[in-house]
Amino acid sequence: MALTSHGSIPVAERLSRFSYAIRNVVLEAKRVEAQGRTVRYLNIGDPIAFGFQTPPHLIEAVERAMRDGHNGYGPSAGSADARDAVAQEFTSRGFPVSPDRAFITAGTSEAIELCLTALVNEGQDVLVPLPTYPLYTAVLAKLGARARFYRTDPHRGWSPDLDHLRSLITPATRVLVVIDPNNPTGASYSTATRRGLLELAEEHGLVLLADEVYGDLGYAGPVPSIGSLDPDAALITFSSLSKAYLAPGWRTGWMGVGRSPRLNDVVAAIGKLADGRLCSSVPMEHAVTAALRGDRSHQLAFRAALQERASVTAASLNAIPGVSCVEPIAGFYAMPKISLPPGATDQDYVLALLRATGVLCVYGSGFGMPASDGYLRVVFLAAPALLREIFTLMAEFTRGYLGT
Ligand SMILES: Cc1ncc(COP(=O)(O)O)c(C=O)c1O
């Protein structure tokens, strides 16, 4: 075989704009592990990694589907049964969705990608919260579109700053992304804030993408869909089996497109894109039906476990000099702030913490925050006793780091 003298194969330029901090930090963690230190992975929101269990009736539904021969391709938008279940779910939460506007996807992640691909041209703008969930910026980078970050305010429970949001809207703006309950802040928004978001979207002709993947994980109970405040809004809502149904590895989610006729072309576009990837995982669609029509009692226990961990997390972090943390009210993430010395970055702190203690968090700049602000994201799914141990390590390290 002839050997050519060409150099290594260049990758596409768009890759230089694509980054996903939550997994990037693992590289350094593996190095630390190779040196014999135990690493505490507080970087990734996977309840299974912390001992939570997928509900058995979902596993049985998938097993049965495979045994019953549901192993071929299915309709690209999802089976009629699963689409019915999704439509019924959103409708019962106050946002009417008809089955022909429900889609089954490879997680919320694919729903996000399908929607943004269907809606945004190169050079157009999408409003995303700051801090953000980094998949949005990563997908927008692939599409050649632009993320415009609207601030959320830790002094008001990480609520969106609607005036800042309004100031970012231009004729190039197409979409407003709302993540409520929120990753990475653990916030959920007031009705007044939600109305403000809906009104801004309506006033400027934007599509509102409502990422509601943590909707069942409000500690006070399931959080209503933002769409329930305006069933006619140009709104698309997403969720999945990953968080509230404890099956993130199954890569199964869904979306519901609202009944607004302004979204008719968008439904057709999403359907066209869905055709191109053939279908979602057919056996897992049976779990969607089982999840949405079946017993949800596991969520009660899960919410209680999360609430306990949230309060341990906020109390432990707020007790460290130079650290402040807004107590989460939903989900399993917190976003503490470290008062960094001048010149230090959040990444410096996260890497030093990892090397000294084996505790792995994600730096806030991975979620779009300025690196000198000193934010980091903590996943608090570990058992309370282990969390206390981890925060003791973090406290000792931080006292030394900040010289407090
Ligand atoms: C806000 C948010 N959206 C979407 C996702 C992706 O979830 P899925 O596993 O359903 O693709 C996550 C995962 O952490 C998330 O936090």
Short mmCIF file of C-alpha atoms and ligand atoms in Angstrom, two decimals:
data_model
loop_
_atom_site.label_atom_id
_atom_site.label_comp_id
_atom_site.label_asym_id
_atom_site.label_seq_id
_atom_site.Cartn_x
_atom_site.Cartn_y
_atom_site.Cartn_z
CA MET A 1 0.00 0.00 0.00
CA ALA A 2 1.35 3.41 -0.92
CA LEU A 3 2.09 5.74 1.94
CA THR A 4 1.29 9.33 1.14
CA SER A 5 3.16 12.22 2.64
CA HIS A 6 0.05 14.23 3.52
CA GLY A 7 -0.18 15.35 7.16
CA SER A 8 -2.94 14.49 9.56
CA ILE A 9 -6.49 14.84 8.29
CA PRO A 10 -7.82 18.30 9.16
CA VAL A 11 -11.15 18.47 10.96
CA ALA A 12 -13.92 20.88 10.04
CA GLU A 13 -13.48 24.45 11.29
CA ARG A 14 -16.82 24.38 13.09
CA LEU A 15 -15.24 22.04 15.65
CA SER A 16 -13.23 24.94 17.04
CA ARG A 17 -16.54 26.46 18.19
CA PHE A 18 -17.98 23.22 19.60
CA SER A 19 -17.33 22.43 23.23
CA TYR A 20 -19.08 20.52 26.03
CA ALA A 21 -17.37 21.29 29.35
CA ILE A 22 -19.31 18.69 31.37
CA ARG A 23 -17.41 15.87 29.67
CA ASN A 24 -14.20 17.80 28.89
CA VAL A 25 -13.16 17.91 32.58
CA VAL A 26 -13.18 14.09 32.71
CA LEU A 27 -9.86 13.93 30.84
CA GLU A 28 -8.02 15.56 33.73
CA ALA A 29 -10.00 13.45 36.23
CA LYS A 30 -8.75 10.28 34.52
CA ARG A 31 -5.18 11.53 34.89
CA VAL A 32 -5.75 12.18 38.59
CA GLU A 33 -7.31 8.71 38.95
CA ALA A 34 -4.30 7.11 37.21
CA GLN A 35 -2.14 8.59 39.99
CA GLY A 36 -4.09 6.50 42.49
CA ARG A 37 -6.48 9.13 43.86
CA THR A 38 -10.23 8.44 44.20
CA VAL A 39 -12.18 10.87 42.06
CA ARG A 40 -15.66 12.01 43.16
CA TYR A 41 -17.50 12.70 39.94
CA LEU A 42 -19.83 15.62 40.65
CA ASN A 43 -19.74 16.67 37.01
CA ILE A 44 -22.50 14.73 35.31
CA GLY A 45 -26.21 14.62 36.09
CA ASP A 46 -26.72 10.86 35.98
CA PRO A 47 -28.82 9.52 38.88
CA ILE A 48 -27.92 5.92 37.98
CA ALA A 49 -24.24 6.60 38.68
CA PHE A 50 -25.27 7.42 42.28
CA GLY A 51 -27.36 4.32 42.96
CA PHE A 52 -30.85 5.50 41.95
CA GLN A 53 -32.73 2.78 40.08
CA THR A 54 -34.76 2.77 36.87
CA PRO A 55 -38.39 1.86 37.77
CA PRO A 56 -38.88 -1.89 37.08
CA HIS A 57 -42.08 -1.38 35.07
CA LEU A 58 -40.10 0.61 32.49
CA ILE A 59 -37.49 -2.15 32.16
CA GLU A 60 -40.26 -4.73 31.81
CA ALA A 61 -41.94 -2.67 29.07
CA VAL A 62 -38.70 -2.57 27.05
CA GLU A 63 -37.97 -6.28 27.63
CA ARG A 64 -41.49 -7.22 26.58
CA ALA A 65 -41.28 -5.02 23.48
CA MET A 66 -38.06 -6.73 22.39
CA ARG A 67 -39.45 -10.23 23.04
CA ASP A 68 -42.67 -9.37 21.22
CA GLY A 69 -40.64 -8.55 18.15
CA HIS A 70 -40.74 -4.74 18.19
CA ASN A 71 -37.21 -4.65 16.85
CA GLY A 72 -37.72 -3.20 13.39
CA TYR A 73 -37.77 0.42 12.29
CA GLY A 74 -40.79 2.39 13.43
CA PRO A 75 -42.49 5.55 12.16
CA SER A 76 -39.98 8.42 12.22
CA ALA A 77 -42.05 10.62 14.53
CA GLY A 78 -42.59 7.71 16.95
CA SER A 79 -45.27 5.01 17.38
CA ALA A 80 -48.89 6.12 17.52
CA ASP A 81 -49.13 4.84 21.09
CA ALA A 82 -46.11 6.76 22.38
CA ARG A 83 -47.19 9.94 20.57
CA ASP A 84 -50.65 9.62 22.11
CA ALA A 85 -49.12 9.25 25.56
CA VAL A 86 -46.91 12.33 25.05
CA ALA A 87 -49.82 14.40 23.72
CA GLN A 88 -51.98 13.35 26.67
CA GLU A 89 -49.18 14.17 29.11
CA PHE A 90 -48.66 17.74 27.88
CA THR A 91 -52.40 18.30 27.51
CA SER A 92 -53.05 17.12 31.07
CA ARG A 93 -50.39 19.58 32.25
CA GLY A 94 -52.33 22.43 30.68
CA PHE A 95 -50.52 22.76 27.36
CA PRO A 96 -52.66 21.12 24.66
CA VAL A 97 -50.65 19.07 22.17
CA SER A 98 -52.26 16.81 19.56
CA PRO A 99 -50.64 13.42 18.81
CA ASP A 100 -49.65 14.56 15.31
CA ARG A 101 -47.57 17.34 16.96
CA ALA A 102 -45.78 14.98 19.36
CA PHE A 103 -42.40 13.46 18.45
CA ILE A 104 -40.31 10.76 20.13
CA THR A 105 -36.60 11.53 20.06
CA ALA A 106 -33.19 10.28 21.17
CA GLY A 107 -33.42 12.20 24.46
CA THR A 108 -34.19 15.85 24.91
CA SER A 109 -30.82 16.37 23.26
CA GLU A 110 -32.08 15.26 19.87
CA ALA A 111 -35.29 17.26 20.31
CA ILE A 112 -33.17 20.38 20.89
CA GLU A 113 -31.08 19.68 17.82
CA LEU A 114 -34.11 18.97 15.60
CA CYS A 115 -35.88 22.15 16.71
CA LEU A 116 -32.92 24.47 16.33
CA THR A 117 -32.08 22.94 12.95
CA ALA A 118 -35.68 23.44 11.83
CA LEU A 119 -35.89 27.04 13.09
CA VAL A 120 -32.60 28.89 12.77
CA ASN A 121 -30.61 30.02 9.75
CA GLU A 122 -26.88 30.67 9.71
CA GLY A 123 -26.16 34.05 11.29
CA GLN A 124 -29.47 34.22 13.17
CA ASP A 125 -29.74 34.60 16.94
CA VAL A 126 -31.10 32.42 19.70
CA LEU A 127 -31.59 33.74 23.23
CA VAL A 128 -30.24 31.30 25.79
CA PRO A 129 -30.05 31.71 29.56
CA LEU A 130 -26.79 32.57 31.28
CA PRO A 131 -25.57 30.32 32.81
CA THR A 132 -26.73 27.97 30.07
CA TYR A 133 -26.93 24.26 29.42
CA PRO A 134 -24.01 23.90 27.00
CA LEU A 135 -25.76 21.72 24.42
CA TYR A 136 -27.59 24.80 23.13
CA THR A 137 -24.41 26.70 22.37
CA ALA A 138 -22.78 23.57 20.94
CA VAL A 139 -25.68 22.94 18.51
CA LEU A 140 -25.81 26.62 17.54
CA ALA A 141 -22.09 26.51 16.79
CA LYS A 142 -22.70 23.58 14.44
CA LEU A 143 -25.50 25.48 12.71
CA GLY A 144 -23.43 28.65 12.33
CA ALA A 145 -26.06 30.52 14.37
CA ARG A 146 -25.40 32.77 17.34
CA ALA A 147 -26.21 32.29 21.01
CA ARG A 148 -27.12 35.53 22.79
CA PHE A 149 -26.98 35.06 26.56
CA TYR A 150 -29.64 36.65 28.75
CA ARG A 151 -28.62 37.02 32.39
CA THR A 152 -30.26 35.21 35.24
CA ASP A 153 -29.74 36.79 38.65
CA PRO A 154 -28.44 34.82 41.67
CA HIS A 155 -29.69 37.61 43.95
CA ARG A 156 -33.25 36.88 42.78
CA GLY A 157 -33.09 33.08 42.95
CA TRP A 158 -31.43 32.91 39.52
CA SER A 159 -34.49 34.45 37.87
CA PRO A 160 -34.14 35.77 34.28
CA ASP A 161 -33.41 39.47 33.92
CA LEU A 162 -36.24 40.38 31.54
CA ASP A 163 -34.88 43.88 30.80
CA HIS A 164 -31.54 42.43 29.76
CA LEU A 165 -33.34 39.82 27.69
CA ARG A 166 -35.40 42.50 25.91
CA SER A 167 -32.26 44.51 25.14
CA LEU A 168 -30.78 41.58 23.21
CA ILE A 169 -33.69 41.14 20.79
CA THR A 170 -33.01 42.24 17.21
CA PRO A 171 -34.59 41.40 13.85
CA ALA A 172 -32.13 38.47 13.68
CA THR A 173 -33.58 36.84 16.82
CA ARG A 174 -35.66 33.72 16.16
CA VAL A 175 -35.90 31.67 19.32
CA LEU A 176 -36.07 32.11 23.09
CA VAL A 177 -34.81 29.12 25.10
CA VAL A 178 -36.21 28.74 28.64
CA ILE A 179 -34.85 26.03 30.93
CA ASP A 180 -37.26 25.75 33.86
CA PRO A 181 -36.54 24.03 36.24
CA ASN A 182 -33.01 25.01 35.48
CA ASN A 183 -29.73 23.23 34.96
CA PRO A 184 -27.22 24.45 36.19
CA THR A 185 -28.80 26.75 38.82
CA GLY A 186 -31.55 24.58 40.42
CA ALA A 187 -34.02 27.46 39.98
CA SER A 188 -37.64 27.37 38.92
CA TYR A 189 -39.35 30.59 37.89
CA SER A 190 -42.33 32.48 39.33
CA THR A 191 -45.57 32.74 37.38
CA ALA A 192 -44.90 36.46 36.84
CA THR A 193 -41.48 35.73 35.32
CA ARG A 194 -42.94 33.00 33.14
CA ARG A 195 -45.64 35.37 31.90
CA GLY A 196 -42.95 37.95 31.16
CA LEU A 197 -41.01 35.40 29.08
CA LEU A 198 -44.14 34.39 27.16
CA GLU A 199 -45.06 38.02 26.50
CA LEU A 200 -41.59 38.89 25.21
CA ALA A 201 -41.64 35.91 22.86
CA GLU A 202 -45.12 36.80 21.61
CA GLU A 203 -44.34 40.50 21.18
CA HIS A 204 -41.26 39.78 19.06
CA GLY A 205 -42.57 36.77 17.12
CA LEU A 206 -40.08 34.35 18.70
CA VAL A 207 -40.59 30.64 19.15
CA LEU A 208 -40.24 29.71 22.82
CA LEU A 209 -38.38 26.43 23.38
CA ALA A 210 -39.34 25.20 26.85
CA ASP A 211 -36.78 22.70 28.15
CA GLU A 212 -38.77 20.97 30.89
CA VAL A 213 -36.62 17.91 31.40
CA TYR A 214 -36.63 18.58 35.21
CA GLY A 215 -40.36 19.43 35.27
CA ASP A 216 -41.23 16.54 37.59
CA LEU A 217 -38.34 17.27 39.94
CA GLY A 218 -39.59 20.40 41.75
CA TYR A 219 -39.26 19.59 45.45
CA ALA A 220 -42.74 20.96 46.08
CA GLY A 221 -44.12 18.66 43.34
CA PRO A 222 -44.24 18.67 39.52
CA VAL A 223 -43.76 22.15 38.06
CA PRO A 224 -46.50 23.18 35.60
CA SER A 225 -45.43 23.56 32.00
CA ILE A 226 -44.81 27.23 31.10
CA GLY A 227 -47.16 26.59 28.17
CA SER A 228 -50.07 26.12 30.59
CA LEU A 229 -50.09 29.93 31.00
CA ASP A 230 -50.79 30.38 27.30
CA PRO A 231 -52.00 27.30 25.42
CA ASP A 232 -51.87 29.27 22.14
CA ALA A 233 -48.24 30.36 22.50
CA ALA A 234 -45.77 29.54 19.69
CA LEU A 235 -44.05 27.13 22.04
CA ILE A 236 -42.35 23.75 21.79
CA THR A 237 -41.76 21.78 24.97
CA PHE A 238 -39.32 18.92 25.66
CA SER A 239 -38.76 16.25 28.24
CA SER A 240 -37.34 12.73 28.47
CA LEU A 241 -36.89 9.50 30.41
CA SER A 242 -33.43 10.66 31.52
CA LYS A 243 -34.07 12.49 34.77
CA ALA A 244 -37.53 12.01 36.30
CA TYR A 245 -37.79 8.44 34.96
CA LEU A 246 -34.22 7.49 35.83
CA ALA A 247 -33.18 6.06 32.47
CA PRO A 248 -30.64 8.49 30.96
CA GLY A 249 -28.74 5.75 29.14
CA TRP A 250 -31.78 4.84 27.11
CA ARG A 251 -31.50 8.11 25.19
CA THR A 252 -35.24 8.52 24.90
CA GLY A 253 -37.23 11.72 25.05
CA TRP A 254 -40.08 13.58 23.45
CA MET A 255 -41.33 16.96 22.36
CA GLY A 256 -44.72 18.56 21.95
CA VAL A 257 -45.37 21.36 19.48
CA GLY A 258 -48.14 23.72 20.58
CA ARG A 259 -51.40 24.14 18.66
CA SER A 260 -50.58 27.63 17.37
CA PRO A 261 -51.11 27.52 13.58
CA ARG A 262 -47.97 29.67 13.30
CA LEU A 263 -46.05 26.47 14.05
CA ASN A 264 -47.57 24.36 11.25
CA ASP A 265 -44.55 24.71 8.93
CA VAL A 266 -42.23 24.00 11.84
CA VAL A 267 -44.05 20.72 12.56
CA ALA A 268 -43.57 19.73 8.91
CA ALA A 269 -39.87 20.70 9.04
CA ILE A 270 -39.27 18.70 12.22
CA GLY A 271 -41.04 15.74 10.60
CA LYS A 272 -38.78 16.02 7.55
CA LEU A 273 -35.65 16.08 9.73
CA ALA A 274 -36.99 13.15 11.76
CA ASP A 275 -37.43 11.16 8.53
CA GLY A 276 -33.74 11.67 7.81
CA ARG A 277 -32.70 9.81 10.97
CA LEU A 278 -35.29 7.05 10.32
CA CYS A 279 -36.78 6.70 13.82
CA SER A 280 -35.99 6.77 17.52
CA SER A 281 -35.29 3.58 19.48
CA VAL A 282 -38.43 1.48 19.00
CA PRO A 283 -38.27 -0.76 22.12
CA MET A 284 -37.69 2.34 24.26
CA GLU A 285 -40.85 3.94 22.89
CA HIS A 286 -42.73 1.28 24.84
CA ALA A 287 -41.11 2.65 27.98
CA VAL A 288 -42.39 6.14 27.12
CA THR A 289 -45.94 4.81 27.17
CA ALA A 290 -45.27 2.86 30.38
CA ALA A 291 -43.72 5.94 32.00
CA LEU A 292 -46.39 8.44 31.06
CA ARG A 293 -49.38 6.14 31.61
CA GLY A 294 -48.02 4.12 34.54
CA ASP A 295 -47.07 4.39 38.18
CA ARG A 296 -44.98 7.45 39.10
CA SER A 297 -44.59 6.78 42.80
CA HIS A 298 -40.79 6.54 42.42
CA GLN A 299 -40.82 10.31 41.79
CA LEU A 300 -42.08 11.06 45.30
CA ALA A 301 -39.10 9.30 46.85
CA PHE A 302 -36.72 10.82 44.30
CA ARG A 303 -37.94 14.38 44.97
CA ALA A 304 -37.59 13.89 48.73
CA ALA A 305 -34.05 12.52 48.30
CA LEU A 306 -33.13 15.50 46.11
CA GLN A 307 -34.57 18.04 48.53
CA GLU A 308 -32.50 16.60 51.39
CA ARG A 309 -29.35 16.69 49.25
CA ALA A 310 -30.07 20.25 48.09
CA SER A 311 -30.27 21.51 51.65
CA VAL A 312 -27.09 19.64 52.71
CA THR A 313 -25.35 21.13 49.67
CA ALA A 314 -26.44 24.73 50.21
CA ALA A 315 -25.79 24.63 53.98
CA SER A 316 -22.34 23.03 53.59
CA LEU A 317 -21.24 25.38 50.82
CA ASN A 318 -22.55 28.54 52.50
CA ALA A 319 -20.58 27.59 55.64
CA ILE A 320 -17.28 27.86 53.71
CA PRO A 321 -15.73 31.35 53.97
CA GLY A 322 -15.64 32.94 50.52
CA VAL A 323 -18.34 30.63 49.08
CA SER A 324 -22.02 31.43 48.49
CA CYS A 325 -24.73 29.23 47.05
CA VAL A 326 -28.40 29.80 46.23
CA GLU A 327 -30.37 26.82 47.57
CA PRO A 328 -31.88 24.85 44.66
CA ILE A 329 -35.65 24.25 44.59
CA ALA A 330 -35.68 21.63 41.81
CA GLY A 331 -33.42 19.11 40.09
CA PHE A 332 -29.97 18.04 41.24
CA TYR A 333 -27.57 20.88 40.48
CA ALA A 334 -26.27 23.86 42.41
CA MET A 335 -24.18 26.77 41.19
CA PRO A 336 -21.99 28.08 44.04
CA LYS A 337 -19.73 31.09 43.66
CA ILE A 338 -16.17 31.19 44.98
CA SER A 339 -14.74 34.67 45.66
CA LEU A 340 -11.59 34.06 43.63
CA PRO A 341 -8.40 36.05 44.15
CA PRO A 342 -7.64 38.57 41.36
CA GLY A 343 -6.32 36.90 38.22
CA ALA A 344 -7.64 33.40 39.07
CA THR A 345 -10.25 31.69 36.90
CA ASP A 346 -13.00 29.21 37.72
CA GLN A 347 -11.07 26.61 35.70
CA ASP A 348 -7.93 27.18 37.83
CA TYR A 349 -9.98 26.55 40.98
CA VAL A 350 -11.76 23.46 39.59
CA LEU A 351 -8.50 21.85 38.41
CA ALA A 352 -6.67 22.66 41.65
CA LEU A 353 -9.59 21.24 43.68
CA LEU A 354 -9.58 18.09 41.56
CA ARG A 355 -5.82 17.56 41.88
CA ALA A 356 -5.80 18.22 45.64
CA THR A 357 -8.96 16.36 46.69
CA GLY A 358 -10.26 14.26 43.78
CA VAL A 359 -13.52 16.28 43.81
CA LEU A 360 -14.64 16.99 40.24
CA CYS A 361 -17.05 19.86 39.47
CA VAL A 362 -17.54 21.80 36.25
CA TYR A 363 -16.31 25.40 35.96
CA GLY A 364 -18.98 28.05 35.43
CA SER A 365 -17.33 29.30 32.23
CA GLY A 366 -18.34 25.93 30.71
CA PHE A 367 -21.90 27.26 31.10
CA GLY A 368 -21.03 30.65 29.59
CA MET A 369 -20.22 32.54 32.83
CA PRO A 370 -17.20 34.90 32.95
CA ALA A 371 -14.24 32.79 34.19
CA SER A 372 -13.24 35.36 36.83
CA ASP A 373 -16.71 35.29 38.46
CA GLY A 374 -15.77 32.02 40.15
CA TYR A 375 -18.91 29.96 39.58
CA LEU A 376 -18.95 26.19 39.42
CA ARG A 377 -21.62 23.58 39.02
CA VAL A 378 -22.03 20.82 41.55
CA VAL A 379 -24.16 17.70 40.95
CA PHE A 380 -25.54 16.67 44.35
CA LEU A 381 -26.88 13.18 43.64
CA ALA A 382 -24.47 11.45 46.04
CA ALA A 383 -25.81 10.18 49.40
CA PRO A 384 -25.99 12.92 52.08
CA ALA A 385 -23.19 11.35 54.17
CA LEU A 386 -20.89 11.23 51.15
CA LEU A 387 -21.86 14.79 50.19
CA ARG A 388 -20.89 15.96 53.69
CA GLU A 389 -17.50 14.24 53.30
CA ILE A 390 -17.00 15.82 49.88
CA PHE A 391 -17.92 19.32 51.12
CA THR A 392 -15.53 18.91 54.08
CA LEU A 393 -12.73 18.20 51.60
CA MET A 394 -13.84 21.17 49.54
CA ALA A 395 -13.94 23.44 52.62
CA GLU A 396 -10.40 22.49 53.67
CA PHE A 397 -9.08 23.01 50.17
CA THR A 398 -10.92 26.32 49.67
CA ARG A 399 -9.65 27.79 52.96
CA GLY A 400 -6.10 27.14 51.76
CA TYR A 401 -6.81 28.35 48.21
CA LEU A 402 -8.38 31.62 49.33
CA GLY A 403 -6.13 32.03 52.37
CA THR A 404 -9.16 32.45 54.65
C1 LIG B 1 -31.43 21.34 30.67
C2 LIG B 1 -31.14 20.05 29.99
N1 LIG B 1 -31.63 19.83 28.76
C3 LIG B 1 -31.40 18.70 28.11
C4 LIG B 1 -30.61 17.70 28.65
C5 LIG B 1 -30.37 16.45 27.86
O1 LIG B 1 -31.14 15.43 28.36
P1 LIG B 1 -31.43 14.08 27.61
O2 LIG B 1 -30.72 13.02 28.37
O3 LIG B 1 -32.92 13.94 27.68
O4 LIG B 1 -30.93 14.20 26.22
C6 LIG B 1 -30.07 17.86 29.92
C7 LIG B 1 -29.19 16.84 30.49
O5 LIG B 1 -28.53 17.01 31.50
C8 LIG B 1 -30.34 19.08 30.60
O6 LIG B 1 -29.84 19.30 31.81
#
